[in-house]
Amino acid sequence: MNIALLLLRGAFRRGDAAPALAEGARVVRSYGTLIERVRRLSAGLTAAGVKPGDRVALFMANRPDYIEIMLATWWTGAAVVPVNAGLAPDELAVILADAAPRLIFTSPDLAAACPQGIAMDSPAWMALFDHGPGPVAPMEVSAQALAWLFFTSGTTGRPKGAMIHHGALMAMTQGFLTDVDTLPVGTPMLHFAPLSHGSGLYTLPCFAVGGTQVLPAAPGFRPVDVAALTEHWPGACFFAAPTMVRRLVQQARSSGILPTGLRTIIYGGAPLYPADAREAADTLGPVFAQIYGQGESPMTITAQSRDAFTAALMQEDDPFLQSVGRPFLGSDIRIADADDRPLPTGEIGEVLVRGPAVCAGYRNDPDATARTFGGGWLRTGDLGRLDARGLLTLEGRSKELIITGGSNVYPIEVETVLLDHPDVTDAAVVGIPHPDWGEAVTAFVASDRDAATLAPELDALCRERIARFKAPKAYHVRDSLPGNAYGKIVKRALVASVQSRN
Ligand code: AMP
């Protein structure tokens, strides 16, 4: 198998003349042209020394050629190393040293930060298309062959390269089409989120149905940008992190611009709390689906399909909305104690997962691989519980569990309450070492209110909604909370910010 076969499949389903890649409203490649260019580029990569089993790194923001390079790399039997374009030079250097790519591609804006890369539109890039037409089909590789070497976001510690194989990407594609959204033939997929993360993988279910990959012509994620694209590409889907969803909803409400023609927004990567999910669906319509995954099992641990999500909203089924859904097609989930033994329904433990979409371990890191994947299960580091309906609800990261006065506090439970306050746009709850409590529950919220008046209101809300010992001992109000290049709140930075003041 080779995951790049999905490109040929898309062409069979829709025909060579169908649009495969677009920038804004403009089609830049038909299926026929894309296949021809991918074949040429694969011949160019081979001429430049790329062999099956090698790695090719991409350090660039979204652009149509990104998808061409991904496909051409797979065509040659090599693997893609997607690097987030927002990373700092030191972070990039760590990843490149570990991945040891044969070639690196970069966009002109990042060329100075990565002088060893081949910049898009440079003579070296153009010359790669000067080689023969290249093989008519992608190189046959095993389902276990490395396809996508994804470096974890590193909110804790050094990034590790999760080795995702062709079989895992096929399992992700199949499960998307059964468990997330059954895409009609020709569905457009909009890529607002970085192709170096989940959005890049969502090119695959789109190719499988002969769809069109649409890259916004200009950077931006405002209702007006989304509306312009969905009007031109009706029935479109896209992946968005919850922060993007919340921003879109707020702006749509204040501007009155409501994107029409949208089919599905798939969100994941962080929680979208029920109140936000309801507001989002009230504003944008019944368009939401959710996935839960991590770099080691990308987009594939659990899912809530668009239809199930919509039904839950109508039935006011809050436990469903609070959950991340049921196991993804082929994935098996266990809630386990510290010895990996299964815990009964309803009890909180670490979420373990195994199945065809789980990666093969970390590159160059047998110790971390044994710790995380030993015993045949991926230890996600997430805490969760399964209910009688088989729904998984996450309770936070195991490393984030706060133990205060001997009692466990799961940050997510407190964050959910804080986010229900209308003036709070983001919330993070952490444990700060404390002489009496062991750890003191401490809240950080993003708001434009001042702390003197907001903190008592938040305290009253917490005391009304959760046990007294869970209520934060201190509230810190900020304009915004620090995020990493992937949009996740960096709790370490928050803890450090108050510790350095003590
Ligand atoms: P990453 O490897 O950077 O994609 O981060 C994965 C982590 O994000 C998971 O281990 C979870 O802690 C969190 N996460 C992913 N999807 C969801 C979701 N749908 N709801 C809540 N948290 C999520």
Short mmCIF file of C-alpha atoms and ligand atoms in Angstrom, two decimals:
data_model
loop_
_atom_site.label_atom_id
_atom_site.label_comp_id
_atom_site.label_asym_id
_atom_site.label_seq_id
_atom_site.Cartn_x
_atom_site.Cartn_y
_atom_site.Cartn_z
CA MET A 1 0.00 0.00 0.00
CA ASN A 2 0.95 3.66 -0.21
CA ILE A 3 -1.28 6.41 1.14
CA ALA A 4 -0.54 8.51 -1.97
CA LEU A 5 -2.75 6.06 -3.90
CA LEU A 6 -5.65 8.13 -2.54
CA LEU A 7 -4.71 10.80 -5.08
CA LEU A 8 -5.22 8.35 -7.94
CA ARG A 9 -8.43 7.15 -6.34
CA GLY A 10 -9.74 10.73 -6.17
CA ALA A 11 -8.99 11.15 -9.86
CA PHE A 12 -10.84 7.90 -10.70
CA ARG A 13 -13.85 9.06 -8.72
CA ARG A 14 -14.07 12.58 -10.08
CA GLY A 15 -12.10 12.53 -13.34
CA ASP A 16 -8.81 14.20 -14.27
CA ALA A 17 -10.46 17.53 -15.02
CA ALA A 18 -11.96 17.89 -11.52
CA PRO A 19 -10.43 20.53 -9.24
CA ALA A 20 -7.87 19.04 -6.86
CA LEU A 21 -6.18 22.13 -5.39
CA ALA A 22 -7.46 25.67 -5.07
CA GLU A 23 -6.24 28.92 -3.62
CA GLY A 24 -9.28 30.89 -2.56
CA ALA A 25 -11.79 30.70 -5.41
CA ARG A 26 -9.09 29.94 -8.01
CA VAL A 27 -8.42 26.34 -9.00
CA VAL A 28 -4.66 25.94 -9.24
CA ARG A 29 -4.45 22.20 -10.09
CA SER A 30 -6.89 19.77 -11.61
CA TYR A 31 -6.47 16.12 -10.62
CA GLY A 32 -4.73 15.47 -13.94
CA THR A 33 -2.26 18.35 -13.47
CA LEU A 34 -1.62 17.49 -9.85
CA ILE A 35 -0.82 13.86 -10.67
CA GLU A 36 1.51 14.95 -13.45
CA ARG A 37 3.35 17.42 -11.20
CA VAL A 38 3.59 14.94 -8.32
CA ARG A 39 5.11 12.37 -10.68
CA ARG A 40 7.64 14.92 -11.99
CA LEU A 41 8.49 16.13 -8.51
CA SER A 42 8.96 12.55 -7.31
CA ALA A 43 11.44 12.04 -10.17
CA GLY A 44 13.14 15.28 -9.07
CA LEU A 45 13.32 14.10 -5.47
CA THR A 46 14.84 10.82 -6.59
CA ALA A 47 17.41 12.70 -8.70
CA ALA A 48 18.23 14.80 -5.61
CA GLY A 49 19.04 11.60 -3.71
CA VAL A 50 15.78 10.89 -1.87
CA LYS A 51 15.36 7.12 -1.45
CA PRO A 52 12.54 4.99 -0.07
CA GLY A 53 12.73 5.14 3.73
CA ASP A 54 14.29 8.65 3.73
CA ARG A 55 12.65 11.67 5.28
CA VAL A 56 11.76 15.01 3.68
CA ALA A 57 11.03 17.95 6.00
CA LEU A 58 8.57 20.76 5.31
CA PHE A 59 9.08 24.00 7.22
CA MET A 60 6.54 26.32 5.65
CA ALA A 61 3.14 27.84 6.13
CA ASN A 62 0.14 26.55 4.16
CA ARG A 63 0.43 26.84 0.41
CA PRO A 64 -0.62 24.54 -2.47
CA ASP A 65 2.91 23.22 -3.07
CA TYR A 66 2.88 21.85 0.50
CA ILE A 67 0.40 19.22 -0.62
CA GLU A 68 2.39 18.49 -3.78
CA ILE A 69 5.55 17.86 -1.76
CA MET A 70 3.69 15.59 0.70
CA LEU A 71 2.34 13.48 -2.15
CA ALA A 72 5.61 13.41 -4.12
CA THR A 73 7.54 12.36 -1.01
CA TRP A 74 5.16 9.45 -0.46
CA TRP A 75 5.31 8.67 -4.19
CA THR A 76 9.06 8.01 -3.81
CA GLY A 77 8.49 5.82 -0.73
CA ALA A 78 9.95 8.45 1.65
CA ALA A 79 8.30 10.00 4.71
CA VAL A 80 7.16 13.56 5.39
CA VAL A 81 8.39 15.49 8.44
CA PRO A 82 5.90 18.34 8.92
CA VAL A 83 7.40 21.13 11.03
CA ASN A 84 5.18 23.86 12.44
CA ALA A 85 6.06 27.11 10.67
CA GLY A 86 5.73 29.00 13.97
CA LEU A 87 8.64 27.24 15.67
CA ALA A 88 11.68 29.17 16.86
CA PRO A 89 15.12 28.41 15.29
CA ASP A 90 16.25 26.34 18.31
CA GLU A 91 13.09 24.22 18.22
CA LEU A 92 13.53 23.68 14.48
CA ALA A 93 17.16 22.66 15.01
CA VAL A 94 16.19 19.98 17.58
CA ILE A 95 13.67 18.46 15.18
CA LEU A 96 15.99 18.50 12.17
CA ALA A 97 18.82 16.91 14.17
CA ASP A 98 16.52 14.08 15.21
CA ALA A 99 14.71 13.58 11.89
CA ALA A 100 17.87 13.84 9.73
CA PRO A 101 15.89 14.66 6.58
CA ARG A 102 17.49 14.14 3.15
CA LEU A 103 15.88 17.41 1.95
CA ILE A 104 14.13 20.35 3.62
CA PHE A 105 11.61 22.55 1.87
CA THR A 106 10.77 26.00 3.11
CA SER A 107 8.77 29.01 2.01
CA PRO A 108 10.52 32.26 0.98
CA ASP A 109 9.46 34.01 4.21
CA LEU A 110 11.19 31.31 6.31
CA ALA A 111 14.23 30.79 4.06
CA ALA A 112 16.48 32.98 6.26
CA ALA A 113 15.56 30.92 9.34
CA CYS A 114 16.37 27.70 7.47
CA PRO A 115 19.22 28.39 5.04
CA GLN A 116 19.77 24.69 4.37
CA GLY A 117 16.23 24.40 2.93
CA ILE A 118 15.10 24.57 -0.70
CA ALA A 119 12.93 27.67 -0.87
CA MET A 120 9.70 27.52 -2.83
CA ASP A 121 9.87 29.34 -6.18
CA SER A 122 13.71 29.32 -6.10
CA PRO A 123 15.68 27.97 -9.11
CA ALA A 124 16.51 24.82 -7.07
CA TRP A 125 12.79 24.19 -6.55
CA MET A 126 11.92 24.79 -10.23
CA ALA A 127 14.73 22.46 -11.31
CA LEU A 128 13.12 19.56 -9.46
CA PHE A 129 10.39 19.50 -12.12
CA ASP A 130 12.93 19.10 -14.95
CA HIS A 131 13.22 15.35 -14.51
CA GLY A 132 11.30 12.63 -16.36
CA PRO A 133 7.60 12.10 -15.83
CA GLY A 134 8.27 9.76 -12.86
CA PRO A 135 6.49 6.50 -12.11
CA VAL A 136 2.77 6.25 -12.92
CA ALA A 137 1.93 5.01 -9.42
CA PRO A 138 3.44 5.56 -5.99
CA MET A 139 6.17 3.20 -4.83
CA GLU A 140 4.72 0.09 -3.20
CA VAL A 141 5.57 0.20 0.53
CA SER A 142 4.52 -1.86 3.53
CA ALA A 143 1.64 -0.67 5.71
CA GLN A 144 4.25 -0.33 8.49
CA ALA A 145 6.49 2.01 6.45
CA LEU A 146 6.97 5.47 7.94
CA ALA A 147 4.77 8.11 6.28
CA TRP A 148 4.52 11.07 8.67
CA LEU A 149 7.14 11.78 11.33
CA PHE A 150 5.23 14.09 13.61
CA PHE A 151 7.03 15.86 16.43
CA THR A 152 4.82 16.21 19.50
CA SER A 153 4.08 19.76 20.59
CA GLY A 154 6.35 19.63 23.61
CA THR A 155 4.21 21.49 26.19
CA THR A 156 6.28 19.25 28.48
CA GLY A 157 9.88 18.42 27.66
CA ARG A 158 11.69 17.80 24.38
CA PRO A 159 9.59 17.08 21.27
CA LYS A 160 9.54 13.40 20.29
CA GLY A 161 9.05 12.14 16.73
CA ALA A 162 5.94 9.95 16.56
CA MET A 163 6.42 7.49 13.68
CA ILE A 164 3.11 7.33 11.84
CA HIS A 165 2.97 4.69 9.15
CA HIS A 166 0.96 4.39 5.95
CA GLY A 167 -1.43 1.90 7.57
CA ALA A 168 -2.20 4.37 10.38
CA LEU A 169 -3.05 7.10 7.88
CA MET A 170 -5.33 4.69 6.01
CA ALA A 171 -7.06 3.76 9.30
CA MET A 172 -7.48 7.48 10.03
CA THR A 173 -8.98 8.06 6.58
CA GLN A 174 -11.43 5.16 6.81
CA GLY A 175 -12.49 6.11 10.34
CA PHE A 176 -13.00 9.72 9.32
CA LEU A 177 -15.44 8.63 6.64
CA THR A 178 -17.40 6.35 8.97
CA ASP A 179 -17.16 8.09 12.35
CA VAL A 180 -16.64 11.81 11.72
CA ASP A 181 -18.43 12.67 8.50
CA THR A 182 -19.46 10.62 5.47
CA LEU A 183 -18.20 13.04 2.86
CA PRO A 184 -20.09 13.20 -0.43
CA VAL A 185 -18.01 12.84 -3.61
CA GLY A 186 -16.23 16.10 -4.42
CA THR A 187 -16.38 17.61 -0.91
CA PRO A 188 -14.14 20.70 -0.57
CA MET A 189 -11.78 20.72 2.45
CA LEU A 190 -10.70 24.16 3.61
CA HIS A 191 -7.31 24.41 5.29
CA PHE A 192 -7.27 27.30 7.74
CA ALA A 193 -5.34 25.32 10.34
CA PRO A 194 -1.68 24.40 9.69
CA LEU A 195 -1.11 21.58 7.20
CA SER A 196 1.79 20.56 9.46
CA HIS A 197 -0.80 19.33 11.98
CA GLY A 198 -4.23 17.66 11.66
CA SER A 199 -5.33 19.68 8.66
CA GLY A 200 -2.54 18.10 6.59
CA LEU A 201 -3.89 14.65 7.39
CA TYR A 202 -7.40 15.75 6.46
CA THR A 203 -6.22 16.10 2.87
CA LEU A 204 -6.52 12.29 2.79
CA PRO A 205 -10.27 11.69 3.34
CA CYS A 206 -10.82 14.61 0.95
CA PHE A 207 -8.69 12.98 -1.79
CA ALA A 208 -10.44 9.66 -1.09
CA VAL A 209 -13.75 11.19 -2.24
CA GLY A 210 -12.27 13.17 -5.12
CA GLY A 211 -12.64 16.43 -3.18
CA THR A 212 -10.88 19.76 -3.54
CA GLN A 213 -8.23 21.00 -1.11
CA VAL A 214 -8.84 24.72 -0.67
CA LEU A 215 -6.17 26.98 0.81
CA PRO A 216 -7.26 30.49 1.76
CA ALA A 217 -5.76 32.96 -0.74
CA ALA A 218 -4.79 35.35 2.06
CA PRO A 219 -4.10 34.52 5.67
CA GLY A 220 -7.11 35.13 7.88
CA PHE A 221 -9.78 33.36 9.79
CA ARG A 222 -12.58 35.86 10.17
CA PRO A 223 -16.25 35.17 9.41
CA VAL A 224 -15.88 37.26 6.27
CA ASP A 225 -13.03 35.01 5.03
CA VAL A 226 -14.88 31.82 5.92
CA ALA A 227 -18.10 33.13 4.34
CA ALA A 228 -16.32 34.04 1.09
CA LEU A 229 -14.85 30.55 0.80
CA THR A 230 -17.94 28.56 1.78
CA GLU A 231 -20.05 30.59 -0.63
CA HIS A 232 -17.69 29.66 -3.44
CA TRP A 233 -17.16 26.08 -2.22
CA PRO A 234 -20.53 24.96 -0.85
CA GLY A 235 -20.56 21.82 1.25
CA ALA A 236 -17.07 22.59 2.58
CA CYS A 237 -15.53 21.11 5.73
CA PHE A 238 -12.60 22.24 7.80
CA PHE A 239 -10.67 21.41 10.93
CA ALA A 240 -10.43 24.04 13.66
CA ALA A 241 -8.99 24.13 17.15
CA PRO A 242 -11.54 25.25 19.80
CA THR A 243 -9.83 28.64 20.12
CA MET A 244 -10.50 29.19 16.41
CA VAL A 245 -14.12 28.10 16.83
CA ARG A 246 -14.67 30.49 19.76
CA ARG A 247 -13.08 33.37 17.85
CA LEU A 248 -15.17 32.67 14.76
CA VAL A 249 -18.37 32.54 16.81
CA GLN A 250 -17.64 35.78 18.72
CA GLN A 251 -16.81 37.64 15.54
CA ALA A 252 -19.79 36.20 13.66
CA ARG A 253 -22.08 37.34 16.49
CA SER A 254 -20.68 40.84 16.64
CA SER A 255 -20.41 41.38 12.89
CA GLY A 256 -23.60 39.58 11.90
CA ILE A 257 -21.67 37.84 9.07
CA LEU A 258 -22.73 34.19 9.09
CA PRO A 259 -20.95 31.80 6.75
CA THR A 260 -23.45 29.87 4.67
CA GLY A 261 -22.94 26.65 2.75
CA LEU A 262 -20.73 25.18 5.44
CA ARG A 263 -21.00 21.43 5.89
CA THR A 264 -18.80 20.50 8.86
CA ILE A 265 -16.34 22.07 11.27
CA ILE A 266 -14.33 19.29 12.87
CA TYR A 267 -12.83 20.47 16.13
CA GLY A 268 -10.38 18.82 18.47
CA GLY A 269 -7.04 19.23 20.17
CA ALA A 270 -8.55 20.81 23.27
CA PRO A 271 -11.99 20.91 24.91
CA LEU A 272 -14.89 23.00 23.65
CA TYR A 273 -17.11 23.27 26.70
CA PRO A 274 -20.87 22.53 26.34
CA ALA A 275 -21.85 26.19 26.76
CA ASP A 276 -19.45 27.17 23.97
CA ALA A 277 -20.60 24.26 21.79
CA ARG A 278 -24.21 25.38 22.16
CA GLU A 279 -23.36 28.98 21.36
CA ALA A 280 -21.31 27.85 18.37
CA ALA A 281 -24.15 25.74 16.97
CA ASP A 282 -26.72 28.49 17.64
CA THR A 283 -24.55 30.87 15.63
CA LEU A 284 -23.15 28.70 12.84
CA GLY A 285 -25.73 25.93 12.65
CA PRO A 286 -25.57 22.15 13.11
CA VAL A 287 -22.13 21.81 11.58
CA PHE A 288 -19.96 20.43 14.38
CA ALA A 289 -18.12 17.15 14.77
CA GLN A 290 -15.42 16.41 17.32
CA ILE A 291 -12.30 14.29 17.34
CA TYR A 292 -9.93 13.42 20.13
CA GLY A 293 -6.42 12.37 19.25
CA GLN A 294 -2.80 13.18 19.88
CA GLY A 295 0.39 13.18 17.85
CA GLU A 296 0.84 9.47 18.63
CA SER A 297 -2.65 8.55 17.36
CA PRO A 298 -3.57 11.54 15.25
CA MET A 299 -7.27 12.47 15.14
CA THR A 300 -8.14 8.85 15.90
CA ILE A 301 -8.76 8.01 19.57
CA THR A 302 -12.45 8.90 19.72
CA ALA A 303 -14.94 10.83 17.62
CA GLN A 304 -18.38 12.39 17.68
CA SER A 305 -19.90 12.51 14.23
CA ARG A 306 -21.62 15.62 12.96
CA ASP A 307 -24.99 13.85 13.12
CA ALA A 308 -24.51 12.55 16.66
CA PHE A 309 -23.27 15.94 17.84
CA THR A 310 -26.29 17.68 16.35
CA ALA A 311 -28.69 15.16 17.91
CA ALA A 312 -27.05 15.70 21.32
CA LEU A 313 -27.52 19.45 21.01
CA MET A 314 -31.19 19.02 20.19
CA GLN A 315 -31.72 16.60 23.07
CA GLU A 316 -29.71 18.80 25.46
CA ASP A 317 -27.55 15.79 26.16
CA ASP A 318 -24.83 17.58 28.13
CA PRO A 319 -22.94 14.42 29.16
CA PHE A 320 -22.47 13.70 25.44
CA LEU A 321 -21.32 17.25 24.71
CA GLN A 322 -18.93 17.19 27.66
CA SER A 323 -17.47 13.92 26.37
CA VAL A 324 -15.17 13.30 23.40
CA GLY A 325 -17.42 10.55 22.08
CA ARG A 326 -16.85 6.87 21.49
CA PRO A 327 -13.77 4.95 20.29
CA PHE A 328 -12.72 5.69 16.72
CA LEU A 329 -13.16 2.92 14.12
CA GLY A 330 -10.71 0.13 14.99
CA SER A 331 -9.46 1.82 18.20
CA ASP A 332 -9.76 0.08 21.52
CA ILE A 333 -9.83 2.16 24.71
CA ARG A 334 -9.06 1.24 28.31
CA ILE A 335 -9.23 3.36 31.45
CA ALA A 336 -6.39 2.08 33.55
CA ASP A 337 -4.76 2.40 36.94
CA ALA A 338 -1.03 3.00 37.36
CA ASP A 339 -0.36 -0.69 36.50
CA ASP A 340 -2.41 -0.57 33.28
CA ARG A 341 -5.20 -2.64 34.88
CA PRO A 342 -8.69 -1.75 33.65
CA LEU A 343 -10.84 0.33 36.00
CA PRO A 344 -14.61 -0.06 36.33
CA THR A 345 -17.05 2.14 34.41
CA GLY A 346 -17.21 5.66 35.83
CA GLU A 347 -13.81 5.61 37.53
CA ILE A 348 -11.14 8.07 36.46
CA GLY A 349 -7.81 6.73 35.24
CA GLU A 350 -5.34 7.13 32.40
CA VAL A 351 -6.73 6.71 28.90
CA LEU A 352 -4.95 3.92 27.01
CA VAL A 353 -5.57 3.21 23.35
CA ARG A 354 -4.49 0.59 20.86
CA GLY A 355 -5.45 -0.04 17.27
CA PRO A 356 -4.38 0.40 13.65
CA ALA A 357 -4.11 4.20 13.87
CA VAL A 358 -1.65 4.25 16.77
CA CYS A 359 1.91 5.10 15.69
CA ALA A 360 4.87 2.75 15.88
CA GLY A 361 6.71 4.59 18.69
CA TYR A 362 9.19 7.46 18.89
CA ARG A 363 12.13 7.76 16.54
CA ASN A 364 15.52 7.46 18.23
CA ASP A 365 13.98 7.14 21.67
CA PRO A 366 13.59 3.52 22.81
CA ASP A 367 13.18 4.52 26.49
CA ALA A 368 10.31 6.93 25.85
CA THR A 369 8.83 4.38 23.42
CA ALA A 370 8.91 1.66 26.08
CA ARG A 371 7.40 4.00 28.69
CA THR A 372 4.61 5.23 26.44
CA PHE A 373 3.86 2.18 24.28
CA GLY A 374 4.99 -0.78 26.41
CA GLY A 375 2.45 -3.58 26.81
CA GLY A 376 0.77 -2.92 23.48
CA TRP A 377 -1.14 0.19 24.60
CA LEU A 378 -0.43 3.86 23.99
CA ARG A 379 -0.48 5.65 27.36
CA THR A 380 -2.01 8.95 26.35
CA GLY A 381 -1.18 10.83 29.57
CA ASP A 382 -4.81 11.98 29.55
CA LEU A 383 -7.13 11.21 32.43
CA GLY A 384 -10.64 10.15 31.60
CA ARG A 385 -13.61 7.99 32.43
CA LEU A 386 -15.98 5.87 30.39
CA ASP A 387 -19.69 6.01 31.16
CA ALA A 388 -22.34 3.31 30.77
CA ARG A 389 -23.02 4.52 27.21
CA GLY A 390 -19.37 4.00 26.27
CA LEU A 391 -18.68 7.74 26.06
CA LEU A 392 -15.22 8.91 27.05
CA THR A 393 -14.97 12.10 29.11
CA LEU A 394 -11.54 13.64 29.60
CA GLU A 395 -10.61 15.00 33.00
CA GLY A 396 -7.28 16.62 32.16
CA ARG A 397 -3.68 15.54 31.65
CA SER A 398 -2.37 13.10 34.27
CA LYS A 399 0.55 15.45 34.86
CA GLU A 400 -1.91 18.28 35.46
CA LEU A 401 -3.85 16.55 38.21
CA ILE A 402 -3.79 18.82 41.27
CA ILE A 403 -3.60 17.25 44.73
CA THR A 404 -4.72 19.79 47.30
CA GLY A 405 -5.10 18.87 50.95
CA GLY A 406 -4.99 15.21 49.85
CA SER A 407 -7.94 15.58 47.45
CA ASN A 408 -7.72 15.27 43.68
CA VAL A 409 -8.83 18.21 41.55
CA TYR A 410 -9.09 17.79 37.80
CA PRO A 411 -8.36 21.19 36.23
CA ILE A 412 -10.87 20.73 33.45
CA GLU A 413 -13.77 20.62 35.87
CA VAL A 414 -12.86 24.02 37.33
CA GLU A 415 -12.00 25.47 33.90
CA THR A 416 -15.47 24.49 32.63
CA VAL A 417 -17.08 26.54 35.43
CA LEU A 418 -14.82 29.56 34.89
CA LEU A 419 -15.54 29.55 31.15
CA ASP A 420 -19.24 29.77 31.91
CA HIS A 421 -18.69 33.32 33.15
CA PRO A 422 -19.63 35.58 30.23
CA ASP A 423 -16.54 37.79 30.62
CA VAL A 424 -14.01 34.94 30.57
CA THR A 425 -12.64 34.00 27.15
CA ASP A 426 -9.99 31.48 28.22
CA ALA A 427 -9.19 29.66 31.46
CA ALA A 428 -6.41 27.49 32.81
CA VAL A 429 -6.25 25.97 36.28
CA VAL A 430 -2.97 24.79 37.77
CA GLY A 431 -1.56 23.62 41.10
CA ILE A 432 1.01 25.90 42.74
CA PRO A 433 3.15 24.36 45.52
CA HIS A 434 1.79 25.45 48.89
CA PRO A 435 3.09 24.78 52.42
CA ASP A 436 -0.32 23.80 53.86
CA TRP A 437 -2.23 22.39 50.93
CA GLY A 438 0.58 20.64 49.08
CA GLU A 439 -0.73 22.39 46.00
CA ALA A 440 -3.07 25.37 45.85
CA VAL A 441 -5.67 25.39 43.09
CA THR A 442 -4.88 28.52 41.10
CA ALA A 443 -6.86 29.99 38.23
CA PHE A 444 -5.68 32.05 35.29
CA VAL A 445 -8.36 33.60 33.14
CA ALA A 446 -8.30 35.79 30.05
CA SER A 447 -10.70 38.70 30.34
CA ASP A 448 -10.85 42.43 29.73
CA ARG A 449 -12.36 42.95 33.21
CA ASP A 450 -10.16 43.91 36.16
CA ALA A 451 -9.26 41.32 38.75
CA ALA A 452 -10.68 43.26 41.71
CA THR A 453 -14.27 42.93 40.50
CA LEU A 454 -14.01 39.73 38.45
CA ALA A 455 -12.34 37.48 41.04
CA PRO A 456 -15.21 37.64 43.60
CA GLU A 457 -17.72 36.81 40.85
CA LEU A 458 -15.64 33.82 39.74
CA ASP A 459 -15.28 32.67 43.32
CA ALA A 460 -19.04 32.85 43.84
CA LEU A 461 -19.61 30.88 40.63
CA CYS A 462 -17.18 28.13 41.68
CA ARG A 463 -18.63 27.87 45.18
CA GLU A 464 -22.09 27.49 43.68
CA ARG A 465 -21.09 24.86 41.13
CA ILE A 466 -18.24 22.73 42.53
CA ALA A 467 -17.02 21.42 45.87
CA ARG A 468 -15.35 23.98 48.13
CA PHE A 469 -11.93 22.29 48.01
CA LYS A 470 -11.89 22.56 44.20
CA ALA A 471 -12.49 26.33 44.14
CA PRO A 472 -9.31 28.25 43.27
CA LYS A 473 -7.43 29.86 46.13
CA ALA A 474 -6.24 32.62 43.79
CA TYR A 475 -7.40 34.17 40.52
CA HIS A 476 -5.05 35.81 38.04
CA VAL A 477 -6.64 37.86 35.29
CA ARG A 478 -4.67 38.39 32.07
CA ASP A 479 -5.42 39.89 28.65
CA SER A 480 -4.65 36.50 27.10
CA LEU A 481 -3.11 33.19 28.16
CA PRO A 482 0.22 32.05 26.66
CA GLY A 483 -0.14 29.51 23.85
CA ASN A 484 2.46 27.42 22.07
CA ALA A 485 2.85 27.20 18.30
CA TYR A 486 -0.07 24.73 18.23
CA GLY A 487 -2.48 26.99 20.11
CA LYS A 488 -2.37 25.03 23.37
CA ILE A 489 -2.12 26.92 26.66
CA VAL A 490 1.34 26.46 28.16
CA LYS A 491 0.53 25.88 31.81
CA ARG A 492 4.22 25.66 32.72
CA ALA A 493 4.61 29.31 31.74
CA LEU A 494 1.68 30.29 33.95
CA VAL A 495 3.07 28.42 36.95
CA ALA A 496 6.49 30.00 36.37
CA SER A 497 4.96 33.49 36.11
CA VAL A 498 3.57 33.37 39.65
CA GLN A 499 6.47 31.43 41.15
CA SER A 500 8.99 34.00 39.92
CA ARG A 501 7.04 36.71 41.72
CA ASN A 502 7.10 34.88 45.06
P1 AMP B 1 -1.24 17.02 20.46
O1 AMP B 1 -0.42 15.79 20.54
O2 AMP B 1 -0.47 18.29 20.49
O3 AMP B 1 -2.23 16.97 19.33
O4 AMP B 1 -2.11 17.11 21.82
C1 AMP B 1 -2.95 16.07 22.13
C2 AMP B 1 -3.66 16.35 23.42
O5 AMP B 1 -4.67 17.35 23.26
C3 AMP B 1 -4.41 15.12 23.91
O6 AMP B 1 -3.59 14.22 24.59
C4 AMP B 1 -5.47 15.76 24.80
O7 AMP B 1 -4.92 16.11 26.06
C5 AMP B 1 -5.80 17.04 24.06
N1 AMP B 1 -6.98 16.84 23.19
C6 AMP B 1 -7.00 16.39 21.93
N2 AMP B 1 -8.26 16.35 21.44
C7 AMP B 1 -9.07 16.78 22.44
C8 AMP B 1 -10.48 16.98 22.57
N3 AMP B 1 -11.33 16.74 21.57
N4 AMP B 1 -10.94 17.42 23.76
C9 AMP B 1 -10.11 17.69 24.78
N5 AMP B 1 -8.77 17.56 24.72
C10 AMP B 1 -8.24 17.10 23.56
#
